[in-house]
CSV table of C-alpha atoms in Angstrom, one decimal:
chain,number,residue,atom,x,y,z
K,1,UNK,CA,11.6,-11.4,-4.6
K,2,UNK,CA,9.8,-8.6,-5.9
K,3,UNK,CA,6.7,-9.8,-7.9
K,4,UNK,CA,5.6,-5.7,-9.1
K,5,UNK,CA,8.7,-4.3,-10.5
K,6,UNK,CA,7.9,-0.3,-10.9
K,7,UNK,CA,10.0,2.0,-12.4
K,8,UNK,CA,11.2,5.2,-12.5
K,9,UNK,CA,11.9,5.2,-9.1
K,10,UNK,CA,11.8,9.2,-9.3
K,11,UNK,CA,10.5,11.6,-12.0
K,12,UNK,CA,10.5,15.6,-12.0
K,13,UNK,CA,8.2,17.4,-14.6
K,14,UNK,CA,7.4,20.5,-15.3
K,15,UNK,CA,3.3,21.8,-14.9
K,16,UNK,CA,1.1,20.2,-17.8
K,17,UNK,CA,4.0,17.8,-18.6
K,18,UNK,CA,2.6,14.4,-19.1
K,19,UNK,CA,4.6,11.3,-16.5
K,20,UNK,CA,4.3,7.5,-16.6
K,21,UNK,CA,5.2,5.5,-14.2
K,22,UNK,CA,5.8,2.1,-15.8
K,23,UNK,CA,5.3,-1.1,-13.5
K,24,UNK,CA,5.8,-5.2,-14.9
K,25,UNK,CA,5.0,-8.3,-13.4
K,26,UNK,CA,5.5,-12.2,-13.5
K,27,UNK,CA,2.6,-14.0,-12.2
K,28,UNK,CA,-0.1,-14.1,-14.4
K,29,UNK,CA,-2.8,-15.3,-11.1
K,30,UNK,CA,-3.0,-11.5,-10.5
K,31,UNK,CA,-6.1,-10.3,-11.6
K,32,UNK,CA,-7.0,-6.8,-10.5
K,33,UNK,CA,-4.2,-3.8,-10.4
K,34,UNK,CA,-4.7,-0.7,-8.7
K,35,UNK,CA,-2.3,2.4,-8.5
K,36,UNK,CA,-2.2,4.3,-5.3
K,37,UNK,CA,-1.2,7.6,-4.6
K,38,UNK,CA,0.8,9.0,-0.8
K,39,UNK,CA,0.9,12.5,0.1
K,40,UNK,CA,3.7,13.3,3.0
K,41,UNK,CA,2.7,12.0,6.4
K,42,UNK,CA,-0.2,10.3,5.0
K,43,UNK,CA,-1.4,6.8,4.1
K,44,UNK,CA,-1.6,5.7,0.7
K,45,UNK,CA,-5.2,6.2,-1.2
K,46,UNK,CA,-6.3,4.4,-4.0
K,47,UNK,CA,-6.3,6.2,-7.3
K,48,UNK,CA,-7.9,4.2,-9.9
K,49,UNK,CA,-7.5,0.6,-11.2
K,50,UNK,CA,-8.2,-1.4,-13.8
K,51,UNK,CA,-9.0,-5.1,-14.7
K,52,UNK,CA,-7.1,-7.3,-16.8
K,53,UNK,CA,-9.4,-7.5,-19.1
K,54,UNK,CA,-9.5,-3.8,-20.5
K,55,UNK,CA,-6.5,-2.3,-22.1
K,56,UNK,CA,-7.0,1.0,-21.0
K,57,UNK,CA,-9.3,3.3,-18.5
K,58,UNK,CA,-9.5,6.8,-18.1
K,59,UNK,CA,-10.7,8.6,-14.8
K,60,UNK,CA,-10.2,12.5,-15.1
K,61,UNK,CA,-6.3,13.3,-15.6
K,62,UNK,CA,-4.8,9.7,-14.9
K,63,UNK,CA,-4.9,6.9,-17.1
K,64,UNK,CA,-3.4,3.5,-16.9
K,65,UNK,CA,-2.4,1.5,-20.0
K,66,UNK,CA,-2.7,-2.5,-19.6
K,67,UNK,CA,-0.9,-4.6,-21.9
K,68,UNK,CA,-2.0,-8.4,-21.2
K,69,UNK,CA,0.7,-10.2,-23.3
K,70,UNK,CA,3.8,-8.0,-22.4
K,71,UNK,CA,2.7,-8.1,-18.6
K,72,UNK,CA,2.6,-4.7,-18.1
K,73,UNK,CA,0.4,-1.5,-16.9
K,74,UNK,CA,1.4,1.8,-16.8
K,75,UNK,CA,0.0,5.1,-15.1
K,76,UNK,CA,-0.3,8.4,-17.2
K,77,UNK,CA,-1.0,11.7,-15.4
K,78,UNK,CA,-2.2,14.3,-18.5
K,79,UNK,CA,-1.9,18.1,-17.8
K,80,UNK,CA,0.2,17.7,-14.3
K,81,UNK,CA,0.1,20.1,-11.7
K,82,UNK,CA,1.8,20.9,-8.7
K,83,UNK,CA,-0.7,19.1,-6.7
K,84,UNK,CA,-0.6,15.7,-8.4
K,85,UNK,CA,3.6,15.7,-6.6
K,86,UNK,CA,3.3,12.8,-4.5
K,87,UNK,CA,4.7,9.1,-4.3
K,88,UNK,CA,2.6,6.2,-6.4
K,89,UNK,CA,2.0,3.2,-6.3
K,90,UNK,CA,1.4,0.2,-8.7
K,91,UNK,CA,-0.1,-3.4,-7.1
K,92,UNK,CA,-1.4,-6.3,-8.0
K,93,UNK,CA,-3.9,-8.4,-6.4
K,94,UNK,CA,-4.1,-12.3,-5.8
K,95,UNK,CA,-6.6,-14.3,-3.7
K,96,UNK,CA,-6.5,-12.5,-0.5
K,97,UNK,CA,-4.1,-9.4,-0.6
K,98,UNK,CA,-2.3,-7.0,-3.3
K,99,UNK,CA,1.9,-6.5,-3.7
K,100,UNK,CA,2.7,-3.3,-4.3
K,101,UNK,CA,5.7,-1.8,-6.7
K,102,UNK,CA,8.4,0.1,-4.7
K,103,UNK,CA,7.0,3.5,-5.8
K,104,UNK,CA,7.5,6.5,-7.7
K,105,UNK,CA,8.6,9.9,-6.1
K,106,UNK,CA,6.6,12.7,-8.8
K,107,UNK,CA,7.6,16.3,-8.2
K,108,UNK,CA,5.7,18.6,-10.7
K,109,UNK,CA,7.6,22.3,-11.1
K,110,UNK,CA,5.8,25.0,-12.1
A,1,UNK,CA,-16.4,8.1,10.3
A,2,UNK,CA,-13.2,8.3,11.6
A,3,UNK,CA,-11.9,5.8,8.8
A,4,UNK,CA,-8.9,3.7,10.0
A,5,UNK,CA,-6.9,5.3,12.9
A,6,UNK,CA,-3.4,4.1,14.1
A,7,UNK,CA,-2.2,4.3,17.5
A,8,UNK,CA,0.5,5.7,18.8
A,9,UNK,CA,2.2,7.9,15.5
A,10,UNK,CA,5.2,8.3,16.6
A,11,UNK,CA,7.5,6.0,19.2
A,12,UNK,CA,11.1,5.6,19.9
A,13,UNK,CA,12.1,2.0,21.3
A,14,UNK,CA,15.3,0.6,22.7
A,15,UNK,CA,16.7,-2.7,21.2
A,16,UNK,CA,14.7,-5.8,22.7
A,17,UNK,CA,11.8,-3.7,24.4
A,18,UNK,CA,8.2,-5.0,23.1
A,19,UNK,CA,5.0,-2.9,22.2
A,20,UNK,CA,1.9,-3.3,20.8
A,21,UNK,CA,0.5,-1.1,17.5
A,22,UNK,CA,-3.3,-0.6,17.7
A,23,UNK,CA,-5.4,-0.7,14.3
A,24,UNK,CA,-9.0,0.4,14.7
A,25,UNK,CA,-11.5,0.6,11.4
A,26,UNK,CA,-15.2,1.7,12.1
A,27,UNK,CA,-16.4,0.4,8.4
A,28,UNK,CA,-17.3,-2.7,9.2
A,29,UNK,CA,-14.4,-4.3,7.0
A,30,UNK,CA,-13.8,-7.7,7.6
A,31,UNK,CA,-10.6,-7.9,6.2
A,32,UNK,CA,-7.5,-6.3,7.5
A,33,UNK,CA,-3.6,-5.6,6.9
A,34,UNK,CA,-0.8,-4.5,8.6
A,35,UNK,CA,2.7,-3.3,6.2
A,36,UNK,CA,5.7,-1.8,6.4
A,37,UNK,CA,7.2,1.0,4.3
A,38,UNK,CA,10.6,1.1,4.0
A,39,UNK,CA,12.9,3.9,1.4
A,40,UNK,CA,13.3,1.9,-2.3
A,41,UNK,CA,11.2,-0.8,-0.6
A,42,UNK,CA,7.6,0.3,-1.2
A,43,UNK,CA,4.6,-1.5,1.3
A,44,UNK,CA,5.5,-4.8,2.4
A,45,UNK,CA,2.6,-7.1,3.8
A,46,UNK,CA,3.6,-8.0,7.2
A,47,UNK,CA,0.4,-9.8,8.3
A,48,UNK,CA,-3.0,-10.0,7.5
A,49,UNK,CA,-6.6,-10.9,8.8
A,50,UNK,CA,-9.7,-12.1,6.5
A,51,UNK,CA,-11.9,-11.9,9.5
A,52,UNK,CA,-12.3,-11.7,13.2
A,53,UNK,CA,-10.5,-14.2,15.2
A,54,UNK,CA,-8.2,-15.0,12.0
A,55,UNK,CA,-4.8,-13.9,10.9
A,56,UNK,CA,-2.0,-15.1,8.2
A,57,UNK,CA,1.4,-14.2,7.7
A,58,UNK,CA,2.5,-12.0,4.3
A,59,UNK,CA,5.5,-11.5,3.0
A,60,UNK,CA,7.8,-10.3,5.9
A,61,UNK,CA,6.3,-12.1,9.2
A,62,UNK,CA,9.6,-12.6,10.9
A,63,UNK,CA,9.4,-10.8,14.0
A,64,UNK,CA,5.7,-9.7,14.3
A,65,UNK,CA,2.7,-10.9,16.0
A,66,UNK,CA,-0.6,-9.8,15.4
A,67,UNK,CA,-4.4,-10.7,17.1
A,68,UNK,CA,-7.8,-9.7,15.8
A,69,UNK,CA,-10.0,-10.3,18.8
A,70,UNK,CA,-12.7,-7.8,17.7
A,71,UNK,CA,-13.9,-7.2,13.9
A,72,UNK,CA,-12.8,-3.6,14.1
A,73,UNK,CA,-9.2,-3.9,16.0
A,74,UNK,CA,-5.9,-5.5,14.6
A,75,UNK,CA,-3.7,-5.1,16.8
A,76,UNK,CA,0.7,-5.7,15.4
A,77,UNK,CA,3.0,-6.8,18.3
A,78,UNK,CA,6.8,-6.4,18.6
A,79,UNK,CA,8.3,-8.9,21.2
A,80,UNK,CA,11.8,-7.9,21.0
A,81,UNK,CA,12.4,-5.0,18.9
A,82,UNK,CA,15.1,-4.3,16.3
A,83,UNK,CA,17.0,-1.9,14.7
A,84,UNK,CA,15.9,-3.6,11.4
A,85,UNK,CA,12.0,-2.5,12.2
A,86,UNK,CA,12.8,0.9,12.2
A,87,UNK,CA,10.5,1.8,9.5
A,88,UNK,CA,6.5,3.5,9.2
A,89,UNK,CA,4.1,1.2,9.8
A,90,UNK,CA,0.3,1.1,7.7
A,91,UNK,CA,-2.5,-0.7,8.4
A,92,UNK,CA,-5.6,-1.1,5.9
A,93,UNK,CA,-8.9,-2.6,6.0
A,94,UNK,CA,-10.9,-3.6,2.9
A,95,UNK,CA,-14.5,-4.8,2.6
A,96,UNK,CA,-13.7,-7.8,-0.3
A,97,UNK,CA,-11.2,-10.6,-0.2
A,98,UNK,CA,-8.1,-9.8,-2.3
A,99,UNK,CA,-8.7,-5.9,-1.1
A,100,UNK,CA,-9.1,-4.1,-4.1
A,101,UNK,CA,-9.5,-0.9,-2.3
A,102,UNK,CA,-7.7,-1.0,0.6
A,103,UNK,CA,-8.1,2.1,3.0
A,104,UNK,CA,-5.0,3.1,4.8
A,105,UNK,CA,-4.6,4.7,8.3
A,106,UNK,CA,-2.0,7.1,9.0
A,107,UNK,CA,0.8,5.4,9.7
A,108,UNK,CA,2.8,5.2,13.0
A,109,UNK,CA,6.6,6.1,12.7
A,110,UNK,CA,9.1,3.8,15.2
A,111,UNK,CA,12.3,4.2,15.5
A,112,UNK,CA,14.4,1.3,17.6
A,113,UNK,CA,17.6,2.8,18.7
């Protein structure tokens, strides 16, 4: 049962383009959700987060969206570069661990 | 600070053959997590650890052991290996319950022929 259902599962944009990465879930006792972002051979870092409480928070280039009542969050990357290309992450967080999403592929072109 | 280091990264097992995955974390997290990241699949929680001498299952147990003996070591167990655990293996450590930032090792990539 997947309980963070993320989606594109791949995206390709060109340089300053803007992607979102769209992720919904069911149970409402999550209450913290972070994105995370892999780079090849490398373990997943967190990226920013946000609490359930606040609709939307900016740091730098990425932004996620939080939208209580539709059970939803969404990550926005303005003015991509070829750097940000990488795999994300959305989770959610209970009591004592977080559920991740099945992840994005990005690839930005220049 | 060396972060969170995984030992071995790379291994190549035959069906039924056991080994043992070492996690090691010299941040003084309590709490500590080993998943599994499969293609399409994303990181599954295999088992976890709130604290030294403790550990839970997560969502895909079946096959695993794990032991935290020490604070800073977690270690993941294979009795009899698989071809279905052929996947990259993460462990994290976290300083709060819940693990709202989770810091990930390196990963360790087994193969079970």
């Amino acid at each position: 049962q997947q309980q963070v259902k993320q989606s594109p599962q791949s995206l390709i944009v060109q340089k300053g383009g803007i992607p979102i990465i769209n992720c919904a879930y069911e149970n409402t006792a999550f209450d913290y959700f972070p994105w995370y972002q892999q780079f090849p051979g490398k373990g997943p870092a967190l990226l920013i987060a946000i609490r359930p409480d606040v609709s939307e928070k900016k740091e730098g280039r990425f932004t996620i969206s939080f939208n209580k009542s539709a059970k939803q969050f969404s990550l926005h990357i303005m003015d991509s570069q070829p750097g940000d290309s990488a795999t994300y992450f959305c989770a959610a967080r209970t009591a004592s661990k977080l559920t991740f999403g099945t992840g994005t592929r990005l690839q930005v072109t220049l | 600070n060396a972060g969170v280091t995984q030992t071995p990264k790379f291994r190549v097992l035959k069906t039924g053959q056991s080994m043992t995955l070492l996690c090691a974390q010299d941040m003084n997290h309590e709490y500590m997590y080993w998943y599994r990241q499969d293609p399409g699949m994303g990181l599954r929680l295999i088992h976890y650890s709130v604290g030294e001498g403790t550990t839970a299952k997560g969502e895909v147990p079946d096959g695993y052991n794990v032991s935290r003996l020490k604070k800073q070591n977690f270690l993941l167990g294979l009795e009899s290996a698989a071809p279905s655990q052929t996947s990259v293996y993460f462990c994290a450590s976290s300083r709060d319950r819940g693990g709202s930032e989770q810091y990930f090792g390196p990963g360790t990539r087994l193969t079970v022929t």
